[in-house]
Amino acid sequence: MKNKIVFITGASSGIGEGCARKFASQGWNLILNARTVSKLEDLKVELEQAYGIRVFVLPFDVRDRTLAVKQLESLPDEWKPIDVLVNNAGLVIGLDKEFEGDLDEWDVVIDTNIKALLCITRLIVPGMVKRGKGHIINIGSIAGDAAYPGGSVYCATKAAVKALSDGLRIDLVDTPLRVTNIKPGMVETNFSVVRYRGDKRAADDFYAGIRPLSGDDVAETVYFAASAPAHVQIAEVLLMPTNQATGTISYRKRKE
Ligand code: 8X3
């Protein structure tokens, strides 16, 4: 295939969907992963028609290591030389205190944000090393820079994404491969609804009076890193709404 290939996890909504649209608009072929196949199929039809690129739908839960291995092995040879991996799949459930939360929910968060990211990296990067080219872009978070109230476990997982990104960059320093950690602040996606356990109103209230980033805003930064000249490695980007200053400080306009 003459076009470059990007593999995006969690591509059915939010930042992942934004990345799918952005890379497609720039002529890349896409391998799209998420749990639900229907949204990926819709995206495939839409983006192939709009941009004349090709899309391969690869549905699986990134936490299922056996299935991840099977699905990646099943990729046709022409889809195997992945140029860019966007490790985007991630979530948070609840805003509980560290001594009160649900251990099973935290397992889901830790397994997705850390162990699954590591598994997909472990499966895809050896091929990149062999081919002597590739770029791993991890979606970290401002939450990885410092813990905030009710964010203990989520913040820990995003601190882990930073460590895994830095460690991988060290391990690949003698190769042409690049590693980027993108750290968004407030982004309005379905992510927030899951954080409030499905309470859309509570999620909306969180953004009242402030204009958050969109998944597309973050995708622009992801693409900026991916399209930098080969000798330029964007190691980290912290991006947030103009009225956010840190993980805990933001300004909200009050209703008159
Ligand atoms: C999500 C951003 O600010 O909600 O990673 O922690 S924040």
PDB file of C-alpha atoms and ligand atoms in Angstrom:
ATOM      1  CA  MET A   1       0.000   0.000   0.000  1.00  0.00           C
ATOM      2  CA  LYS A   2       1.379   3.381  -0.875  1.00  0.00           C
ATOM      3  CA  ASN A   3      -0.326   5.363   1.881  1.00  0.00           C
ATOM      4  CA  LYS A   4       1.000   5.359   5.418  1.00  0.00           C
ATOM      5  CA  ILE A   5      -0.853   3.300   8.024  1.00  0.00           C
ATOM      6  CA  VAL A   6      -1.989   4.492  11.447  1.00  0.00           C
ATOM      7  CA  PHE A   7      -3.391   2.122  14.071  1.00  0.00           C
ATOM      8  CA  ILE A   8      -5.744   3.826  16.549  1.00  0.00           C
ATOM      9  CA  THR A   9      -7.150   2.189  19.685  1.00  0.00           C
ATOM     10  CA  GLY A  10     -10.428   3.455  21.137  1.00  0.00           C
ATOM     11  CA  ALA A  11     -11.276   4.913  17.737  1.00  0.00           C
ATOM     12  CA  SER A  12     -15.073   4.863  18.021  1.00  0.00           C
ATOM     13  CA  SER A  13     -15.443   8.219  19.800  1.00  0.00           C
ATOM     14  CA  GLY A  14     -13.711  11.250  21.280  1.00  0.00           C
ATOM     15  CA  ILE A  15      -9.989  11.741  20.722  1.00  0.00           C
ATOM     16  CA  GLY A  16      -9.672   8.403  18.880  1.00  0.00           C
ATOM     17  CA  GLU A  17     -12.434   9.287  16.419  1.00  0.00           C
ATOM     18  CA  GLY A  18     -10.895  12.753  16.008  1.00  0.00           C
ATOM     19  CA  CYS A  19      -7.566  11.119  15.137  1.00  0.00           C
ATOM     20  CA  ALA A  20      -9.280   8.815  12.622  1.00  0.00           C
ATOM     21  CA  ARG A  21     -10.822  11.819  10.855  1.00  0.00           C
ATOM     22  CA  LYS A  22      -7.619  13.875  10.913  1.00  0.00           C
ATOM     23  CA  PHE A  23      -5.286  11.145   9.612  1.00  0.00           C
ATOM     24  CA  ALA A  24      -7.849  10.138   6.954  1.00  0.00           C
ATOM     25  CA  SER A  25      -8.129  13.750   5.786  1.00  0.00           C
ATOM     26  CA  GLN A  26      -4.358  13.747   5.277  1.00  0.00           C
ATOM     27  CA  GLY A  27      -4.445  10.603   3.103  1.00  0.00           C
ATOM     28  CA  TRP A  28      -3.471   7.946   5.652  1.00  0.00           C
ATOM     29  CA  ASN A  29      -4.950   4.450   5.719  1.00  0.00           C
ATOM     30  CA  LEU A  30      -6.453   3.545   9.078  1.00  0.00           C
ATOM     31  CA  ILE A  31      -6.669   0.477  11.269  1.00  0.00           C
ATOM     32  CA  LEU A  32      -9.467   1.282  13.676  1.00  0.00           C
ATOM     33  CA  ASN A  33      -9.881  -0.536  16.972  1.00  0.00           C
ATOM     34  CA  ALA A  34     -12.628  -0.315  19.595  1.00  0.00           C
ATOM     35  CA  ARG A  35     -14.986  -2.697  21.327  1.00  0.00           C
ATOM     36  CA  THR A  36     -18.098  -1.809  19.327  1.00  0.00           C
ATOM     37  CA  VAL A  37     -17.882  -2.692  15.676  1.00  0.00           C
ATOM     38  CA  SER A  38     -20.892  -0.716  14.384  1.00  0.00           C
ATOM     39  CA  LYS A  39     -19.422   2.758  14.938  1.00  0.00           C
ATOM     40  CA  LEU A  40     -16.152   1.651  13.345  1.00  0.00           C
ATOM     41  CA  GLU A  41     -18.023   0.315  10.308  1.00  0.00           C
ATOM     42  CA  ASP A  42     -19.855   3.642   9.966  1.00  0.00           C
ATOM     43  CA  LEU A  43     -16.568   5.533  10.176  1.00  0.00           C
ATOM     44  CA  LYS A  44     -15.044   3.207   7.565  1.00  0.00           C
ATOM     45  CA  VAL A  45     -17.816   3.931   5.059  1.00  0.00           C
ATOM     46  CA  GLU A  46     -17.742   7.667   5.723  1.00  0.00           C
ATOM     47  CA  LEU A  47     -13.962   8.168   5.644  1.00  0.00           C
ATOM     48  CA  GLU A  48     -13.267   5.870   2.684  1.00  0.00           C
ATOM     49  CA  GLN A  49     -15.853   7.774   0.663  1.00  0.00           C
ATOM     50  CA  ALA A  50     -14.750  11.221   1.811  1.00  0.00           C
ATOM     51  CA  TYR A  51     -10.997  10.808   1.395  1.00  0.00           C
ATOM     52  CA  GLY A  52     -10.411   7.819  -0.923  1.00  0.00           C
ATOM     53  CA  ILE A  53      -8.319   6.101   1.765  1.00  0.00           C
ATOM     54  CA  ARG A  54      -8.691   2.567   3.095  1.00  0.00           C
ATOM     55  CA  VAL A  55      -9.909   1.565   6.533  1.00  0.00           C
ATOM     56  CA  PHE A  56      -9.433  -1.802   8.247  1.00  0.00           C
ATOM     57  CA  VAL A  57     -11.778  -2.417  11.170  1.00  0.00           C
ATOM     58  CA  LEU A  58     -10.178  -4.454  13.967  1.00  0.00           C
ATOM     59  CA  PRO A  59     -12.617  -4.724  16.874  1.00  0.00           C
ATOM     60  CA  PHE A  60     -11.481  -6.114  20.210  1.00  0.00           C
ATOM     61  CA  ASP A  61     -11.331  -5.119  23.849  1.00  0.00           C
ATOM     62  CA  VAL A  62      -7.739  -3.996  24.380  1.00  0.00           C
ATOM     63  CA  ARG A  63      -7.854  -5.631  27.831  1.00  0.00           C
ATOM     64  CA  ASP A  64      -8.247  -9.064  26.225  1.00  0.00           C
ATOM     65  CA  ARG A  65      -4.633 -10.024  25.609  1.00  0.00           C
ATOM     66  CA  THR A  66      -5.400 -13.325  23.877  1.00  0.00           C
ATOM     67  CA  LEU A  67      -7.779 -11.656  21.450  1.00  0.00           C
ATOM     68  CA  ALA A  68      -5.371  -8.754  20.892  1.00  0.00           C
ATOM     69  CA  VAL A  69      -2.649 -11.204  19.809  1.00  0.00           C
ATOM     70  CA  LYS A  70      -5.089 -13.087  17.576  1.00  0.00           C
ATOM     71  CA  GLN A  71      -6.498  -9.961  15.935  1.00  0.00           C
ATOM     72  CA  LEU A  72      -3.104  -8.433  15.246  1.00  0.00           C
ATOM     73  CA  GLU A  73      -1.795 -11.718  13.833  1.00  0.00           C
ATOM     74  CA  SER A  74      -4.867 -11.870  11.589  1.00  0.00           C
ATOM     75  CA  LEU A  75      -4.008  -8.570   9.898  1.00  0.00           C
ATOM     76  CA  PRO A  76      -3.385  -9.115   6.178  1.00  0.00           C
ATOM     77  CA  ASP A  77       0.320  -8.657   5.285  1.00  0.00           C
ATOM     78  CA  GLU A  78      -0.316  -5.376   3.470  1.00  0.00           C
ATOM     79  CA  TRP A  79      -1.744  -3.913   6.709  1.00  0.00           C
ATOM     80  CA  LYS A  80       1.077  -5.107   8.966  1.00  0.00           C
ATOM     81  CA  PRO A  81       3.658  -2.333   8.338  1.00  0.00           C
ATOM     82  CA  ILE A  82       2.077   0.133  10.778  1.00  0.00           C
ATOM     83  CA  ASP A  83       3.762   3.560  10.659  1.00  0.00           C
ATOM     84  CA  VAL A  84       2.069   5.195  13.638  1.00  0.00           C
ATOM     85  CA  LEU A  85       0.431   3.641  16.696  1.00  0.00           C
ATOM     86  CA  VAL A  86      -1.951   5.891  18.627  1.00  0.00           C
ATOM     87  CA  ASN A  87      -2.510   4.309  22.044  1.00  0.00           C
ATOM     88  CA  ASN A  88      -5.692   6.174  22.837  1.00  0.00           C
ATOM     89  CA  ALA A  89      -8.051   3.704  24.540  1.00  0.00           C
ATOM     90  CA  GLY A  90      -8.481   4.772  28.133  1.00  0.00           C
ATOM     91  CA  LEU A  91     -11.071   5.638  30.732  1.00  0.00           C
ATOM     92  CA  VAL A  92     -11.884   6.666  34.267  1.00  0.00           C
ATOM     93  CA  ILE A  93     -14.832   5.468  36.335  1.00  0.00           C
ATOM     94  CA  GLY A  94     -16.019   7.578  39.234  1.00  0.00           C
ATOM     95  CA  LEU A  95     -14.399  10.233  41.384  1.00  0.00           C
ATOM     96  CA  ASP A  96     -13.958   8.237  44.557  1.00  0.00           C
ATOM     97  CA  LYS A  97     -11.448   8.700  47.290  1.00  0.00           C
ATOM     98  CA  GLU A  98      -8.563   6.220  47.281  1.00  0.00           C
ATOM     99  CA  PHE A  99      -9.792   4.616  50.499  1.00  0.00           C
ATOM    100  CA  GLU A 100     -13.421   4.353  49.365  1.00  0.00           C
ATOM    101  CA  GLY A 101     -13.557   3.374  45.680  1.00  0.00           C
ATOM    102  CA  ASP A 102     -14.522   0.083  44.042  1.00  0.00           C
ATOM    103  CA  LEU A 103     -11.537  -2.199  43.475  1.00  0.00           C
ATOM    104  CA  ASP A 104     -13.225  -3.914  40.512  1.00  0.00           C
ATOM    105  CA  GLU A 105     -13.771  -0.569  38.758  1.00  0.00           C
ATOM    106  CA  TRP A 106     -10.159   0.343  39.407  1.00  0.00           C
ATOM    107  CA  ASP A 107      -9.069  -2.961  37.871  1.00  0.00           C
ATOM    108  CA  VAL A 108     -10.860  -1.927  34.661  1.00  0.00           C
ATOM    109  CA  VAL A 109      -9.149   1.488  34.677  1.00  0.00           C
ATOM    110  CA  ILE A 110      -5.682   0.101  35.430  1.00  0.00           C
ATOM    111  CA  ASP A 111      -6.035  -2.807  32.992  1.00  0.00           C
ATOM    112  CA  THR A 112      -7.125  -0.481  30.172  1.00  0.00           C
ATOM    113  CA  ASN A 113      -4.945   2.575  30.742  1.00  0.00           C
ATOM    114  CA  ILE A 114      -1.722   0.770  31.661  1.00  0.00           C
ATOM    115  CA  LYS A 115      -1.672  -2.956  30.914  1.00  0.00           C
ATOM    116  CA  ALA A 116      -3.534  -2.820  27.592  1.00  0.00           C
ATOM    117  CA  LEU A 117      -1.441   0.114  26.360  1.00  0.00           C
ATOM    118  CA  LEU A 118       1.654  -1.887  27.248  1.00  0.00           C
ATOM    119  CA  CYS A 119       0.319  -5.007  25.511  1.00  0.00           C
ATOM    120  CA  ILE A 120      -0.489  -3.196  22.248  1.00  0.00           C
ATOM    121  CA  THR A 121       2.919  -1.495  22.349  1.00  0.00           C
ATOM    122  CA  ARG A 122       4.607  -4.845  22.954  1.00  0.00           C
ATOM    123  CA  LEU A 123       2.773  -6.381  19.987  1.00  0.00           C
ATOM    124  CA  ILE A 124       3.320  -3.594  17.438  1.00  0.00           C
ATOM    125  CA  VAL A 125       6.702  -2.019  18.216  1.00  0.00           C
ATOM    126  CA  PRO A 126       8.907  -5.049  17.348  1.00  0.00           C
ATOM    127  CA  GLY A 127       7.715  -4.805  13.716  1.00  0.00           C
ATOM    128  CA  MET A 128       8.501  -1.085  13.694  1.00  0.00           C
ATOM    129  CA  VAL A 129      12.010  -1.782  15.019  1.00  0.00           C
ATOM    130  CA  LYS A 130      12.540  -4.435  12.349  1.00  0.00           C
ATOM    131  CA  ARG A 131      11.397  -2.062   9.597  1.00  0.00           C
ATOM    132  CA  GLY A 132      13.464   0.791  11.049  1.00  0.00           C
ATOM    133  CA  LYS A 133      10.555   3.217  11.207  1.00  0.00           C
ATOM    134  CA  GLY A 134       7.596   3.963  13.378  1.00  0.00           C
ATOM    135  CA  HIS A 135       6.072   6.341  15.878  1.00  0.00           C
ATOM    136  CA  ILE A 136       4.224   5.531  19.094  1.00  0.00           C
ATOM    137  CA  ILE A 137       1.861   8.248  20.295  1.00  0.00           C
ATOM    138  CA  ASN A 138       0.409   7.664  23.748  1.00  0.00           C
ATOM    139  CA  ILE A 139      -2.576   9.651  24.949  1.00  0.00           C
ATOM    140  CA  GLY A 140      -1.575  10.540  28.483  1.00  0.00           C
ATOM    141  CA  SER A 141      -3.177  13.357  30.455  1.00  0.00           C
ATOM    142  CA  ILE A 142      -2.570  16.452  32.529  1.00  0.00           C
ATOM    143  CA  ALA A 143      -3.771  14.074  35.260  1.00  0.00           C
ATOM    144  CA  GLY A 144      -0.393  12.316  35.060  1.00  0.00           C
ATOM    145  CA  ASP A 145       1.449  15.458  36.177  1.00  0.00           C
ATOM    146  CA  ALA A 146      -0.126  15.724  39.617  1.00  0.00           C
ATOM    147  CA  ALA A 147      -2.884  13.986  41.548  1.00  0.00           C
ATOM    148  CA  TYR A 148      -6.155  15.830  42.108  1.00  0.00           C
ATOM    149  CA  PRO A 149      -9.132  15.202  44.422  1.00  0.00           C
ATOM    150  CA  GLY A 150     -11.091  12.131  43.392  1.00  0.00           C
ATOM    151  CA  GLY A 151      -8.551  11.287  40.692  1.00  0.00           C
ATOM    152  CA  SER A 152      -6.084   9.148  42.600  1.00  0.00           C
ATOM    153  CA  VAL A 153      -6.164   5.963  40.529  1.00  0.00           C
ATOM    154  CA  TYR A 154      -6.761   7.680  37.179  1.00  0.00           C
ATOM    155  CA  CYS A 155      -3.902  10.109  37.853  1.00  0.00           C
ATOM    156  CA  ALA A 156      -1.674   7.167  38.777  1.00  0.00           C
ATOM    157  CA  THR A 157      -2.457   5.429  35.478  1.00  0.00           C
ATOM    158  CA  LYS A 158      -1.612   8.567  33.494  1.00  0.00           C
ATOM    159  CA  ALA A 159       1.621   9.010  35.475  1.00  0.00           C
ATOM    160  CA  ALA A 160       2.332   5.434  34.394  1.00  0.00           C
ATOM    161  CA  VAL A 161       1.667   6.387  30.749  1.00  0.00           C
ATOM    162  CA  LYS A 162       4.298   9.118  31.126  1.00  0.00           C
ATOM    163  CA  ALA A 163       6.797   6.646  32.596  1.00  0.00           C
ATOM    164  CA  LEU A 164       6.045   4.068  29.891  1.00  0.00           C
ATOM    165  CA  SER A 165       6.462   6.726  27.183  1.00  0.00           C
ATOM    166  CA  ASP A 166       9.756   7.969  28.633  1.00  0.00           C
ATOM    167  CA  GLY A 167      11.001   4.417  29.146  1.00  0.00           C
ATOM    168  CA  LEU A 168      10.136   3.393  25.589  1.00  0.00           C
ATOM    169  CA  ARG A 169      11.855   6.527  24.242  1.00  0.00           C
ATOM    170  CA  ILE A 170      14.981   5.496  26.154  1.00  0.00           C
ATOM    171  CA  ASP A 171      14.759   1.918  24.894  1.00  0.00           C
ATOM    172  CA  LEU A 172      14.429   3.155  21.284  1.00  0.00           C
ATOM    173  CA  VAL A 173      17.081   5.887  21.456  1.00  0.00           C
ATOM    174  CA  ASP A 174      19.393   4.027  19.042  1.00  0.00           C
ATOM    175  CA  THR A 175      16.625   3.614  16.437  1.00  0.00           C
ATOM    176  CA  PRO A 176      14.781   5.973  14.073  1.00  0.00           C
ATOM    177  CA  LEU A 177      11.536   5.377  16.036  1.00  0.00           C
ATOM    178  CA  ARG A 178       9.846   8.218  17.919  1.00  0.00           C
ATOM    179  CA  VAL A 179       7.708   8.266  21.071  1.00  0.00           C
ATOM    180  CA  THR A 180       5.263  11.010  22.021  1.00  0.00           C
ATOM    181  CA  ASN A 181       3.138  11.521  25.127  1.00  0.00           C
ATOM    182  CA  ILE A 182       0.160  13.820  24.495  1.00  0.00           C
ATOM    183  CA  LYS A 183      -1.279  15.203  27.737  1.00  0.00           C
ATOM    184  CA  PRO A 184      -4.704  16.841  27.330  1.00  0.00           C
ATOM    185  CA  GLY A 185      -6.500  18.770  30.041  1.00  0.00           C
ATOM    186  CA  MET A 186     -10.300  19.110  29.916  1.00  0.00           C
ATOM    187  CA  VAL A 187     -11.718  17.460  26.797  1.00  0.00           C
ATOM    188  CA  GLU A 188     -15.458  17.114  26.275  1.00  0.00           C
ATOM    189  CA  THR A 189     -16.070  13.559  25.145  1.00  0.00           C
ATOM    190  CA  ASN A 190     -17.963  10.507  26.308  1.00  0.00           C
ATOM    191  CA  PHE A 191     -14.992  10.043  28.675  1.00  0.00           C
ATOM    192  CA  SER A 192     -16.616  12.495  31.102  1.00  0.00           C
ATOM    193  CA  VAL A 193     -19.949  10.685  30.993  1.00  0.00           C
ATOM    194  CA  VAL A 194     -18.203   7.457  32.004  1.00  0.00           C
ATOM    195  CA  ARG A 195     -16.381   9.355  34.769  1.00  0.00           C
ATOM    196  CA  TYR A 196     -19.822  10.287  36.151  1.00  0.00           C
ATOM    197  CA  ARG A 197     -21.038   6.696  35.706  1.00  0.00           C
ATOM    198  CA  GLY A 198     -23.428   7.589  32.864  1.00  0.00           C
ATOM    199  CA  ASP A 199     -24.826  10.790  34.430  1.00  0.00           C
ATOM    200  CA  LYS A 200     -24.758  13.024  31.340  1.00  0.00           C
ATOM    201  CA  ARG A 201     -26.098  16.004  33.293  1.00  0.00           C
ATOM    202  CA  ALA A 202     -23.296  15.853  35.839  1.00  0.00           C
ATOM    203  CA  ALA A 203     -20.800  15.558  32.982  1.00  0.00           C
ATOM    204  CA  ASP A 204     -22.318  18.610  31.245  1.00  0.00           C
ATOM    205  CA  ASP A 205     -22.313  20.584  34.509  1.00  0.00           C
ATOM    206  CA  PHE A 206     -18.596  19.951  34.831  1.00  0.00           C
ATOM    207  CA  TYR A 207     -18.051  21.959  31.637  1.00  0.00           C
ATOM    208  CA  ALA A 208     -20.523  24.746  32.446  1.00  0.00           C
ATOM    209  CA  GLY A 209     -18.952  28.156  31.910  1.00  0.00           C
ATOM    210  CA  ILE A 210     -15.789  26.880  30.261  1.00  0.00           C
ATOM    211  CA  ARG A 211     -15.069  25.877  26.693  1.00  0.00           C
ATOM    212  CA  PRO A 212     -13.285  22.528  26.872  1.00  0.00           C
ATOM    213  CA  LEU A 213     -11.127  21.011  24.154  1.00  0.00           C
ATOM    214  CA  SER A 214     -12.806  18.712  21.645  1.00  0.00           C
ATOM    215  CA  GLY A 215     -11.489  15.361  20.487  1.00  0.00           C
ATOM    216  CA  ASP A 216     -10.682  17.081  17.183  1.00  0.00           C
ATOM    217  CA  ASP A 217      -8.545  19.712  18.974  1.00  0.00           C
ATOM    218  CA  VAL A 218      -6.425  16.970  20.505  1.00  0.00           C
ATOM    219  CA  ALA A 219      -6.251  15.122  17.182  1.00  0.00           C
ATOM    220  CA  GLU A 220      -4.658  18.218  15.593  1.00  0.00           C
ATOM    221  CA  THR A 221      -1.814  17.972  18.117  1.00  0.00           C
ATOM    222  CA  VAL A 222      -1.468  14.224  17.624  1.00  0.00           C
ATOM    223  CA  TYR A 223      -1.174  14.790  13.876  1.00  0.00           C
ATOM    224  CA  PHE A 224       1.313  17.635  14.395  1.00  0.00           C
ATOM    225  CA  ALA A 225       3.593  15.189  16.238  1.00  0.00           C
ATOM    226  CA  ALA A 226       3.073  12.444  13.642  1.00  0.00           C
ATOM    227  CA  SER A 227       3.836  14.746  10.709  1.00  0.00           C
ATOM    228  CA  ALA A 228       6.964  16.406  12.132  1.00  0.00           C
ATOM    229  CA  PRO A 229      10.131  15.828  10.070  1.00  0.00           C
ATOM    230  CA  ALA A 230      11.764  12.443  10.771  1.00  0.00           C
ATOM    231  CA  HIS A 231      14.596  13.992  12.823  1.00  0.00           C
ATOM    232  CA  VAL A 232      12.150  15.850  15.112  1.00  0.00           C
ATOM    233  CA  GLN A 233      10.715  13.983  18.103  1.00  0.00           C
ATOM    234  CA  ILE A 234       7.868  15.751  19.885  1.00  0.00           C
ATOM    235  CA  ALA A 235       8.405  14.030  23.235  1.00  0.00           C
ATOM    236  CA  GLU A 236       5.507  15.568  25.152  1.00  0.00           C
ATOM    237  CA  VAL A 237       2.698  18.036  24.632  1.00  0.00           C
ATOM    238  CA  LEU A 238       0.523  19.456  27.424  1.00  0.00           C
ATOM    239  CA  LEU A 239      -2.582  21.100  25.992  1.00  0.00           C
ATOM    240  CA  MET A 240      -5.642  22.486  27.729  1.00  0.00           C
ATOM    241  CA  PRO A 241      -8.475  24.949  27.331  1.00  0.00           C
ATOM    242  CA  THR A 242      -7.478  28.616  27.506  1.00  0.00           C
ATOM    243  CA  ASN A 243      -9.376  28.975  30.788  1.00  0.00           C
ATOM    244  CA  GLN A 244      -7.598  26.020  32.407  1.00  0.00           C
ATOM    245  CA  ALA A 245      -4.217  26.546  34.057  1.00  0.00           C
ATOM    246  CA  THR A 246      -3.461  23.268  35.877  1.00  0.00           C
ATOM    247  CA  GLY A 247      -5.204  19.976  36.597  1.00  0.00           C
ATOM    248  CA  THR A 248      -7.104  21.699  39.397  1.00  0.00           C
ATOM    249  CA  ILE A 249      -7.282  25.393  38.451  1.00  0.00           C
ATOM    250  CA  SER A 250      -9.668  26.636  35.812  1.00  0.00           C
ATOM    251  CA  TYR A 251     -11.901  29.668  35.338  1.00  0.00           C
ATOM    252  CA  ARG A 252     -15.622  29.302  34.687  1.00  0.00           C
ATOM    253  CA  LYS A 253     -17.829  32.200  33.576  1.00  0.00           C
ATOM    254  CA  ARG A 254     -20.809  32.447  35.916  1.00  0.00           C
ATOM    255  CA  LYS A 255     -24.313  32.737  34.470  1.00  0.00           C
ATOM    256  CA  GLU A 256     -25.540  36.369  34.806  1.00  0.00           C
TER     257      GLU A 256
HETATM  258  C1  8X3 B   1      -8.587  13.849  31.372  1.00  0.00           C
HETATM  259  C2  8X3 B   1      -8.229  15.247  31.713  1.00  0.00           C
HETATM  260  O1  8X3 B   1      -8.343  17.092  33.437  1.00  0.00           O
HETATM  261  O2  8X3 B   1     -10.095  15.400  33.461  1.00  0.00           O
HETATM  262  O3  8X3 B   1      -7.444  13.104  31.136  1.00  0.00           O
HETATM  263  O4  8X3 B   1      -7.891  14.862  34.232  1.00  0.00           O
HETATM  264  S1  8X3 B   1      -8.664  15.634  33.292  1.00  0.00           S
END
